[in-house]
XYZ file of C-alpha atoms in Angstrom:
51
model
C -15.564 -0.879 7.643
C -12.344 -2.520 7.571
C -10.372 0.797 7.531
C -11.773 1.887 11.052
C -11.518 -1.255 12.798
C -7.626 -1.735 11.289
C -6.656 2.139 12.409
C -8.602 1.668 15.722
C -6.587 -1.547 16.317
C -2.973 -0.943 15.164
C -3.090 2.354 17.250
C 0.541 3.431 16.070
C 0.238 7.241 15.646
C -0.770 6.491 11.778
C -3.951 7.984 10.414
C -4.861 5.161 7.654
C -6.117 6.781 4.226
C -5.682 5.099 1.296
C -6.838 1.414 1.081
C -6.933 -1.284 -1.626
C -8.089 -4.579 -2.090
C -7.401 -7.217 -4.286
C -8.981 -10.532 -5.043
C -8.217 -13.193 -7.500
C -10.054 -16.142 -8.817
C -9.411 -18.998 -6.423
C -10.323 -16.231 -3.384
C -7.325 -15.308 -2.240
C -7.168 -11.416 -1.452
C -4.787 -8.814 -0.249
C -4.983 -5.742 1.343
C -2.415 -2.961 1.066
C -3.252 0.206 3.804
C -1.405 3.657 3.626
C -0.933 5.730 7.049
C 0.915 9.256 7.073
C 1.745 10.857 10.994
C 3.389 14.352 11.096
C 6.856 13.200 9.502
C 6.421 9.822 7.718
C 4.076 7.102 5.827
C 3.380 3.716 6.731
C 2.520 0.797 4.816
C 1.063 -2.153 6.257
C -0.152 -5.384 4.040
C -2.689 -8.126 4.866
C -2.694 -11.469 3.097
C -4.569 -14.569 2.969
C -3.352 -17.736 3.852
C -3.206 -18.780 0.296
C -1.868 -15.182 -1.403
């Protein structure tokens, strides 16, 4: 669900396809999101507040 709300939003010319998540403990989390166009990948990263 995340995935096609995030490539849907950033709208850069990036098809998103890989995706993890982390999560520790205390609830902090991360997200790290692979996109590829014709020539190049992308990485974008989402963090908690707390991470």
């Amino acid at each position: 669900m995340a995935a096609k709300v995030d490539t849907s939003c950033i709208q850069d010319g990036y098809e998103l396809y890989h995706h993890c998540f982390f999560f520790t403990e205390k609830g902090e989390w991360a997200v790290v999101q692979q996109g590829m166009n014709n020539e190049y990948a992308r990485r974008y990263h989402w963090l908690s507040d707390s991470a």
